[in-house]
Short mmCIF file of C-alpha atoms in Angstrom, two decimals:
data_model
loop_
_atom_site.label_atom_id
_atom_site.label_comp_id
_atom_site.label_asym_id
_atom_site.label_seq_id
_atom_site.Cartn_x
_atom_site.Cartn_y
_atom_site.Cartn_z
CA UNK A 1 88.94 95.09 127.51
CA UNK A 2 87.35 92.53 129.74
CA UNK A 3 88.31 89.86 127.12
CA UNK A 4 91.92 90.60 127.14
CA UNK A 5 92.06 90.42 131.05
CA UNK A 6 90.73 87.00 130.95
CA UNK A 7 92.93 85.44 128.34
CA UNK A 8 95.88 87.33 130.31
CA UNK A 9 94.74 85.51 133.45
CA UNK A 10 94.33 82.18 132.06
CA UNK A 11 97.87 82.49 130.52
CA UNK A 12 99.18 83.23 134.09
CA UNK A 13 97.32 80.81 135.64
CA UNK A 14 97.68 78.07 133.19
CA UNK A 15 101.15 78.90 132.70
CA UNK A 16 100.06 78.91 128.84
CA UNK A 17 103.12 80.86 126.17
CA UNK A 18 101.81 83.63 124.85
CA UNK A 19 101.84 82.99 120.62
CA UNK A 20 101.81 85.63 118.41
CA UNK A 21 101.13 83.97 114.68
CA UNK A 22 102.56 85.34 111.59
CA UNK A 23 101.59 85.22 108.40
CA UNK A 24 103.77 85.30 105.73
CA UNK A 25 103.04 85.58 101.71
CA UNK A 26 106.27 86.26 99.75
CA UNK A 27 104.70 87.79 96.47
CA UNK A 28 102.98 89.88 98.78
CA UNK A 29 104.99 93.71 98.98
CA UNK A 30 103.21 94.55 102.76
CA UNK A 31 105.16 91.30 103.82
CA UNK A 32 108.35 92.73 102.40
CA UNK A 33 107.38 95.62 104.80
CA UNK A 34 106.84 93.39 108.08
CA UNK A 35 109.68 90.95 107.19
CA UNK A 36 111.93 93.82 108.11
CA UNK A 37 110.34 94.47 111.19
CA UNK A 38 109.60 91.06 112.87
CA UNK A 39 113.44 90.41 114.30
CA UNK A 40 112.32 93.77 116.18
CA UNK A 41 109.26 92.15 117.32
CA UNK A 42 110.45 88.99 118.34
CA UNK A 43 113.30 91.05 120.47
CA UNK A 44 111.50 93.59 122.24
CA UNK A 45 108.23 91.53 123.24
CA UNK A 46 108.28 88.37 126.13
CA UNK A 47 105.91 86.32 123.31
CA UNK A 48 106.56 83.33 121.11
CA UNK A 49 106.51 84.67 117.54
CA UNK A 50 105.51 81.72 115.53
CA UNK A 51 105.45 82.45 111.68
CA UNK A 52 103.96 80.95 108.98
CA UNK A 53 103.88 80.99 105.09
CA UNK A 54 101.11 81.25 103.40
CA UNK A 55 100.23 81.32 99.44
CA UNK A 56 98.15 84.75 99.05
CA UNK A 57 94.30 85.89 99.50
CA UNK A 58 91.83 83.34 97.89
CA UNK A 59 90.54 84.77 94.58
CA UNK A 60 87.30 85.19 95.94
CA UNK A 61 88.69 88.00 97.65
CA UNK A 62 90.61 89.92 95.28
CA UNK A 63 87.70 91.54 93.14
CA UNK A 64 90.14 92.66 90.54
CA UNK A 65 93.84 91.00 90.69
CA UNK A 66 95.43 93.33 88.29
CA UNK A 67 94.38 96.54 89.71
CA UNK A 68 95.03 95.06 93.50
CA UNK A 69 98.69 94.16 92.58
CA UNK A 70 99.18 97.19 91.36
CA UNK A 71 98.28 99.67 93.85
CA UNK A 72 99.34 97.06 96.45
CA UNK A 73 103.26 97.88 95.19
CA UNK A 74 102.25 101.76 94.99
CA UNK A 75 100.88 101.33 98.59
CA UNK A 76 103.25 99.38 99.74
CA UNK A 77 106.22 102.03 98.35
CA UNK A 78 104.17 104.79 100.36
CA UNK A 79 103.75 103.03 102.93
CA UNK A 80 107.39 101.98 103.77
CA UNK A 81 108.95 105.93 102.93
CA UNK A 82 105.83 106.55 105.71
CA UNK A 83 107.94 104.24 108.19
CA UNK A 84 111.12 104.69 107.07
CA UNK A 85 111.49 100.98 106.16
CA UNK A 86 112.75 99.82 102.83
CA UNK A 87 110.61 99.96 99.86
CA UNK A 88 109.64 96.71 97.43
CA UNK A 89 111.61 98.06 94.23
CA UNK A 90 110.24 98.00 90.46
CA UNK A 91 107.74 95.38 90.00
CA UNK A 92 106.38 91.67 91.10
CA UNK A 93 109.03 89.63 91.42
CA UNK A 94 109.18 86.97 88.53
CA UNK A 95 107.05 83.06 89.89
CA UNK A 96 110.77 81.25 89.63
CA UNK A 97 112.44 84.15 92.01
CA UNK A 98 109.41 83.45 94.12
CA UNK A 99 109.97 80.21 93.88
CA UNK A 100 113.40 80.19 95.45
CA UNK A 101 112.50 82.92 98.07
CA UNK A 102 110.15 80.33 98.75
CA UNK A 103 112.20 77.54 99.08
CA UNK A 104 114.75 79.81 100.93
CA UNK A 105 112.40 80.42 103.75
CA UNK A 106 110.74 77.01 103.68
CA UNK A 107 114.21 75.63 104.76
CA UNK A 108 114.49 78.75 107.61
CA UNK A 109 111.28 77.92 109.03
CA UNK A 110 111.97 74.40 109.41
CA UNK A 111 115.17 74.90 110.98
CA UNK A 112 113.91 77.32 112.96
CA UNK A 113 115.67 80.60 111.73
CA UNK A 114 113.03 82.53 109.63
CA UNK A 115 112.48 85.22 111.53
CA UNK A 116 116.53 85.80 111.37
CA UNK A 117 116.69 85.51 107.82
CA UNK A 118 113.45 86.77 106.31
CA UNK A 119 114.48 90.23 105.87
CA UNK A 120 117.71 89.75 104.20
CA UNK A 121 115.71 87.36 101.54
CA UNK A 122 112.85 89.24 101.14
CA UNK A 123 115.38 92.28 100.36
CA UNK A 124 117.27 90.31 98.03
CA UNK A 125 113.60 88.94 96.18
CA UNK A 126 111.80 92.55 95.88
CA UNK A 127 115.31 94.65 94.61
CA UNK A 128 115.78 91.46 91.84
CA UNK A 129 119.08 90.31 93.56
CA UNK A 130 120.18 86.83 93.07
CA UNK A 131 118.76 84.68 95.82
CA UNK A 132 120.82 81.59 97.28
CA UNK A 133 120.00 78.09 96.06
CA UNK A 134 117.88 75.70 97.95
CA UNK A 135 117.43 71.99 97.92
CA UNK A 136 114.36 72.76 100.45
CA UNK A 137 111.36 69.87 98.91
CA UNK A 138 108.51 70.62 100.72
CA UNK A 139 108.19 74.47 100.33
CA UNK A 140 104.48 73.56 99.14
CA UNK A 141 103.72 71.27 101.92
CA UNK A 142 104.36 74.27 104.53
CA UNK A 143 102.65 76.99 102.50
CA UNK A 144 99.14 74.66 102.58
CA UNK A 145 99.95 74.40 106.46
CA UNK A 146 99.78 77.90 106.58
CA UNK A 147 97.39 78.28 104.66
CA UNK A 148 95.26 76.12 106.68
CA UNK A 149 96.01 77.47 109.53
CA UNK A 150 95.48 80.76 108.50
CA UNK A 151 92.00 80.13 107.52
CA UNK A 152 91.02 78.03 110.75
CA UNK A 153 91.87 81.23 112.78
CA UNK A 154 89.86 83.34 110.59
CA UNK A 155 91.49 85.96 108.14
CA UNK A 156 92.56 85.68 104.64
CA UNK A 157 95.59 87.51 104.04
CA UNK A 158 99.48 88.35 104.74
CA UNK A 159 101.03 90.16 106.64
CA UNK A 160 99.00 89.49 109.36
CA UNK A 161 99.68 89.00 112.76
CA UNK A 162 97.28 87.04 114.98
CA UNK A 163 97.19 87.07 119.27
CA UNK A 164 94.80 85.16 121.34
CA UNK A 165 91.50 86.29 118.93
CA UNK A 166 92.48 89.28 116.98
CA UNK A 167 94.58 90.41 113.77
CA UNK A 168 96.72 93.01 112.95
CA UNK A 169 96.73 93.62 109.17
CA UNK A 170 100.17 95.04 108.25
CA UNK A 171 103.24 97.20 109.58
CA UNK A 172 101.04 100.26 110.30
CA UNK A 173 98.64 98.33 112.39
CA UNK A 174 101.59 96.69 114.63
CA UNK A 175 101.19 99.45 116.63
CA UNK A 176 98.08 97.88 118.11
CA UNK A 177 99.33 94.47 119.05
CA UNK A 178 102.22 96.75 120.91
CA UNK A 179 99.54 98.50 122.54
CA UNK A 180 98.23 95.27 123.92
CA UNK A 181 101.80 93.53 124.71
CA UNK A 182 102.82 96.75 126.20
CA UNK A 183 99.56 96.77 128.60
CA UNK A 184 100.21 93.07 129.64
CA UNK A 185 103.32 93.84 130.68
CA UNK A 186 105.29 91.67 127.45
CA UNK A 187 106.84 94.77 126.53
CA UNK A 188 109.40 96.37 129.55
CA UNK A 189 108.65 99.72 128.04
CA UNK A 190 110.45 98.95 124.91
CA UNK A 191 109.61 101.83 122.00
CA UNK A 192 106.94 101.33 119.38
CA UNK A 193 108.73 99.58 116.65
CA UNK A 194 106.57 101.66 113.98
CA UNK A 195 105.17 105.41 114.04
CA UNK A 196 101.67 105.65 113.81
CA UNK A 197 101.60 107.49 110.38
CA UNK A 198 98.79 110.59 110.58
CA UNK A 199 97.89 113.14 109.22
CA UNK A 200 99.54 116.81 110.49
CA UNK A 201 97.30 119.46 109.03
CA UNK A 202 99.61 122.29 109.84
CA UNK A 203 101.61 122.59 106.49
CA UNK A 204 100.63 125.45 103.65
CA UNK A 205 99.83 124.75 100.24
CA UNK A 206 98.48 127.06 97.10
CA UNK A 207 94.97 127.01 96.74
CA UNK A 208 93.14 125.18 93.80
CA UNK A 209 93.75 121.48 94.39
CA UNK A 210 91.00 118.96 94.01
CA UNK A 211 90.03 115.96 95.59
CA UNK A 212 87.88 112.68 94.43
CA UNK A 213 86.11 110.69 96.54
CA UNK A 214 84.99 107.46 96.74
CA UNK A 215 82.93 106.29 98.97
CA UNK A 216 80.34 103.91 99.50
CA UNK A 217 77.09 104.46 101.96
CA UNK A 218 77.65 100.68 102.99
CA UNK A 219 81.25 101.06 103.81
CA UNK A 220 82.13 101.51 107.32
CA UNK A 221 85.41 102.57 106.81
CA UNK A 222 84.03 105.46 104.27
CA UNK A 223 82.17 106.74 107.24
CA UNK A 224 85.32 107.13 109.21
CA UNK A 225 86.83 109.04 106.94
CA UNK A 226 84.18 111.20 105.40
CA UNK A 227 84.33 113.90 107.74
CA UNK A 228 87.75 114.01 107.84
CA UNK A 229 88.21 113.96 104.50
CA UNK A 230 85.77 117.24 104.39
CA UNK A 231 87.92 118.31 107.00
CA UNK A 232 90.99 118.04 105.11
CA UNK A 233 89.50 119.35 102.01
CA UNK A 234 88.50 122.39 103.31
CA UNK A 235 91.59 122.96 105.49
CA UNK A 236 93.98 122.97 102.52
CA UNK A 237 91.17 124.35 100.30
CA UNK A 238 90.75 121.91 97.87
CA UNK A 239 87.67 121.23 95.91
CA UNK A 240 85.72 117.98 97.13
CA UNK A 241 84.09 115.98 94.59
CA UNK A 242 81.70 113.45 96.01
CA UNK A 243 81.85 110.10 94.26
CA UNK A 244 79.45 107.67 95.70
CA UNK A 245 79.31 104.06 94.32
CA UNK A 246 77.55 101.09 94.68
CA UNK A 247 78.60 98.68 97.54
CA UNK A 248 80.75 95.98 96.34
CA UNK A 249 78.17 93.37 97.00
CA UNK A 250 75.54 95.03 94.73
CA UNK A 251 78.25 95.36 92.03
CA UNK A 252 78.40 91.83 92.32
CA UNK A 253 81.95 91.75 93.58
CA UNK A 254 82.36 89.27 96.32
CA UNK A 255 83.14 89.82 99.76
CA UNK A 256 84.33 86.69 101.71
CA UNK A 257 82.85 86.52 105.58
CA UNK A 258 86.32 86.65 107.41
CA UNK A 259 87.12 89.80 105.44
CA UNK A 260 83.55 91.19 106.28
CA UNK A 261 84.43 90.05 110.23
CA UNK A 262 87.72 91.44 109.98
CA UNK A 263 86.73 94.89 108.50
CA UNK A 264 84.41 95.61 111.39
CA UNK A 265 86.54 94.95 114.41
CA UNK A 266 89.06 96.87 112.40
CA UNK A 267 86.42 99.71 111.84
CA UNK A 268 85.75 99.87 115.34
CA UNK A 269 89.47 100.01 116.97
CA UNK A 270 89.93 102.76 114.20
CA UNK A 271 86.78 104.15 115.50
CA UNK A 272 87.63 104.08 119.09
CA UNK A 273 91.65 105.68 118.69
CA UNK A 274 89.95 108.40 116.53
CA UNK A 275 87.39 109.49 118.75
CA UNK A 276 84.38 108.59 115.99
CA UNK A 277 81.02 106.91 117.13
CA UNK A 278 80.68 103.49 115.91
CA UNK A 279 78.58 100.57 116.84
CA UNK A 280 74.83 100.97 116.45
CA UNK A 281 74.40 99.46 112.96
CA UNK A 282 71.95 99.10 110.73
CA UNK A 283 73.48 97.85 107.78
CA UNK A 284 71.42 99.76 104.59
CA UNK A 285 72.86 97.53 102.05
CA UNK A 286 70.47 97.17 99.06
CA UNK A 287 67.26 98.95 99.98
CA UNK A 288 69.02 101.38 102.39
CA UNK A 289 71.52 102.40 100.10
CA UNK A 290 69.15 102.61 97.16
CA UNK A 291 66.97 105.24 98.78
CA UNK A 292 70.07 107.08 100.17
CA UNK A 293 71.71 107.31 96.85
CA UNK A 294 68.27 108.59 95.53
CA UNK A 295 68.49 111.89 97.63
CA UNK A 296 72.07 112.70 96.17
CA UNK A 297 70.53 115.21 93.56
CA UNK A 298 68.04 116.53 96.06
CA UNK A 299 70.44 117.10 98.96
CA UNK A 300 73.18 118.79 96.27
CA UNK A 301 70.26 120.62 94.92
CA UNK A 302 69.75 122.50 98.86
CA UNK A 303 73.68 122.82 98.60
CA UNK A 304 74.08 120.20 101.76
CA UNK A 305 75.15 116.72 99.87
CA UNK A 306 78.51 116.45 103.01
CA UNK A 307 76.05 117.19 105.48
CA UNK A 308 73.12 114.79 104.17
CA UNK A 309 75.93 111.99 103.18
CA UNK A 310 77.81 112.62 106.61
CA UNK A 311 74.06 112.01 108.34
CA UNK A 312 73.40 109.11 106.77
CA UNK A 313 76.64 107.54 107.36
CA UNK A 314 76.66 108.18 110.74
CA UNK A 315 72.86 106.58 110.90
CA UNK A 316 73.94 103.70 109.69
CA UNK A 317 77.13 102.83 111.37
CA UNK A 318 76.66 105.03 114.56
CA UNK A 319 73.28 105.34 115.63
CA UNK A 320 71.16 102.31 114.34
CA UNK A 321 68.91 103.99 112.30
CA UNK A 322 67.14 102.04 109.82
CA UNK A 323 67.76 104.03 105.78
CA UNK A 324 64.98 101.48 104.29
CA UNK A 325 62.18 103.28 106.24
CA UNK A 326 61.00 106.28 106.21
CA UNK A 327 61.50 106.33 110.17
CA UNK A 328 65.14 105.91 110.09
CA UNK A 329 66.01 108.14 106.53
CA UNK A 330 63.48 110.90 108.30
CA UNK A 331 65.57 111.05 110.73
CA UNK A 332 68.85 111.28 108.48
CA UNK A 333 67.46 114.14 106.40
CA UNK A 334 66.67 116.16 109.61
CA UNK A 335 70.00 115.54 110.52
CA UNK A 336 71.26 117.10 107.74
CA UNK A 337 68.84 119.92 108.38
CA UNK A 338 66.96 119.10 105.26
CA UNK A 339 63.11 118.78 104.46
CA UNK A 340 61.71 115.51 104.43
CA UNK A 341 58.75 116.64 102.96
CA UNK A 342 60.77 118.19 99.96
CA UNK A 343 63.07 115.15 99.65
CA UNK A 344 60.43 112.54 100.05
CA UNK A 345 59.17 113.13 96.02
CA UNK A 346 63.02 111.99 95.23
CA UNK A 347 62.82 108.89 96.04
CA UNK A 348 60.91 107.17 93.38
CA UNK A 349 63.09 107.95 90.31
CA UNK A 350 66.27 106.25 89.31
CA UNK A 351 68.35 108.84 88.43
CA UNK A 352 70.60 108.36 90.25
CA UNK A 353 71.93 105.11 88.89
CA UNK A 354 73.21 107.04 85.77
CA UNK A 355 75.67 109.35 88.21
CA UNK A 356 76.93 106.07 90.54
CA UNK A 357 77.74 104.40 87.53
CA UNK A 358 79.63 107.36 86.08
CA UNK A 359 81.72 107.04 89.26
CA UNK A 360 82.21 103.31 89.11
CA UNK A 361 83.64 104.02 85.84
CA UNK A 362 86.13 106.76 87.05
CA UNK A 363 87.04 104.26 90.16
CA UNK A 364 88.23 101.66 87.37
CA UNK A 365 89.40 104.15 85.71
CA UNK A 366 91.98 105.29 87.92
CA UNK A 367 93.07 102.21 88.90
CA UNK A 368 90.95 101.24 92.13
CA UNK A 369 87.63 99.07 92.80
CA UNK A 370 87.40 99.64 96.24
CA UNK A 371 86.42 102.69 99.11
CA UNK A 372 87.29 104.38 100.25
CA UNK A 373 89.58 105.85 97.77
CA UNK A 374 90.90 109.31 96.33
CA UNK A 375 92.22 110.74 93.36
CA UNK A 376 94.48 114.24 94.14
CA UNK A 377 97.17 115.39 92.08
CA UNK A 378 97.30 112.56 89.43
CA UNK A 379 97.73 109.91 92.08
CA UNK A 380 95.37 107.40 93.02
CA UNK A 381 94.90 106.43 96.76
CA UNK A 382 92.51 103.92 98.82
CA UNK A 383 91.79 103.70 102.39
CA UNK A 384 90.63 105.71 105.21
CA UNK A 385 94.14 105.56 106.97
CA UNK A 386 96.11 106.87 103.88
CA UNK A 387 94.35 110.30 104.34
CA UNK A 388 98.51 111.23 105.13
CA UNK A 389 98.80 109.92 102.05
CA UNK A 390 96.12 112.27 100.32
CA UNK A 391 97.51 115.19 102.27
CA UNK A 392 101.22 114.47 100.80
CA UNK A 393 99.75 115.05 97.29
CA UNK A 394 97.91 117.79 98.43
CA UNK A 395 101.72 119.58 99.77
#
């Protein structure tokens, strides 16, 4: 990217250190994950690694607490057998053991060995060992650094790593920010610290199996993995059950603007490794999606609801077309080699209000709130790069 090659330059000429910022929330269980990986990182790459603690996402954007905690420690647990790194055990840890990890690592980072330490105490925090005392005072004092810090450069949560303008959410985005040390030539060919976990549609498995999906016409990352998901679904020969909800903003939920920011760039890097178009956008939130979601019945009806709800999501988030006019959802319908003619007379009743709320209540029921998401096998799972994930329950 142009961009990159003109920070890279002005570090050379400028003779500027190259900073890689890390974020650090200890009650978080993805930062157990990159604690154990971040001695790696500081080893194999010519960059400072400055870290950072941090006190956890603002409430604003954490629609449901409970439920993310939850699934965040079932993720997380998925996640780190995925890697082979070691896996948060049992539950949150209890506020006065986070307390002293805390402390523990408010003393490292002011005496400048965190990145040594942070493994060994986040081990000892997230397995309930006893932690070592610390007279550290100021624990809070660094956390609402961090915190400020964290905001000024624009993201909201831990975990994160952040290089000259971008983030890297997590242990199984790392490989990214490798991607780009490795290209500047920070790296000297060391190994990717983390495989890129994927799905390997090659295995057998009894027919039968069934899918839920949940997926949301104004998600971008539910339109990079809806055809995949068919994909998958058909390959193992499950039975797909569409699930469309209501975006999160017309549930009312809200959605800060660095975590809207951040989900796009992500979006489109995910785009761009998997091959998927992205980039033309028309976002169809509240009209768009309205009208959409009122051809659900008509497009099942013809026997084509993946096809129409793969056309529409790639009009919106891949070719610009405009879902609130008849122009642009014309256009989607022919796409999904529907009529228009025949589908127009569906979208005056509200119908289909009845069957998105029926999913909204399954989604809560199984434990989730956001898309994209799945239910196979009696597990829940959410996000468009756990569709490994999805395919371990299916085998």
């Amino acid at each position: 990217m142009a961009r990159r090659r003109v920070q890279e330059a002005k570090h050379q000429l400028l003779k500027r250190p190259r900073v890689v910022h890390y974020f650090h929330d200890v009650s978080d269980p993805y930062c157990h994950l990159t604690a154990q990986v971040l001695q790696r990182f500081q080893d194999n790459y010519d960059v400072e690694l400055r870290p950072h603690l941090i006190s956890g996402p603002p409430i604003e954007a954490l629609p449901d607490p409970v439920a993310h905690r939850k699934n965040a420690i079932t993720d997380a647990t998925r996640l780190a057998r995925k890697l082979s790194l070691s896996a948060p055990e049992g539950s949150v840890p209890a506020n006065d053991a986070i307390a002293d990890a805390e402390k523990l690592m408010a003393a490292d980072l002011a005496n400048g060995s965190f990145i040594e330490n942070v493994r060994d105490t986040s081990t000892n925090l997230w397995s309930g060992r006893g932690l070592p005392s610390s007279d550290h005072a100021k624990p809070a004092a660094l956390i609402s650094d961090g915190d400020q810090t964290l905001a000024a450069l624009g993201h909201y949560l831990g975990g994160t790593f952040y290089y000259d303008g971008e983030w890297y959410w997590g242990a199984d985005r790392l490989h990214y920010l490798e991607n780009r040390l490795q290209h500047a030539g920070l790296g000297g060919g060391s190994p990717r610290i983390v495989p890129l976990p994927s799905v390997q549609p090659a295995k057998r498995v009894s027919q039968g199996q069934e899918i839920e999906f949940f997926f949301s016409f104004r998600s971008p990352y539910s339109y990079l993995a809806f055809d995949r998901t068919v994909d998958l679904a058909h390959h193992y020969g499950a039975r797909l059950v569409l699930r469309p909800v209501l975006p999160m903003l017309m549930r009312g939920l809200p959605v800060p603007p660095s975590k809207s920011s951040y989900i796009l760039y992500d979006c489109a890097r995910e785009a761009r490794r998997l091959g998927i178009p992205f980039g033309r956008i028309c976002d169809p939130l509240g009209k768009g999606v309205e009208r959409g979601y009122a051809l659900l019945d008509y497009a099942e009806g013809q026997g084509k609801l993946p096809e129409f709800c793969s056309a529409f999501l790639r009009g919106v988030w891949a070719e610009g077309l405009n879902a609130a006019t008849d122009r642009g959802l014309r256009t989607i319908v022919d796409n999904a080699d529907l009529d228009w003619l025949a589908a127009k007379p569906f979208l005056n009743p509200d119908l289909w209000r009845d069957r998105v709320q029926t999913n909204q209540n399954r989604l809560q029921e199984i434990g989730l709130w956001g898309v994209p998401s799945f239910r196979v096998a009696g597990e829940s799972v959410w996000g468009q790069d756990r569709l490994w994930a999805v395919e371990d329950c299916l085998t």
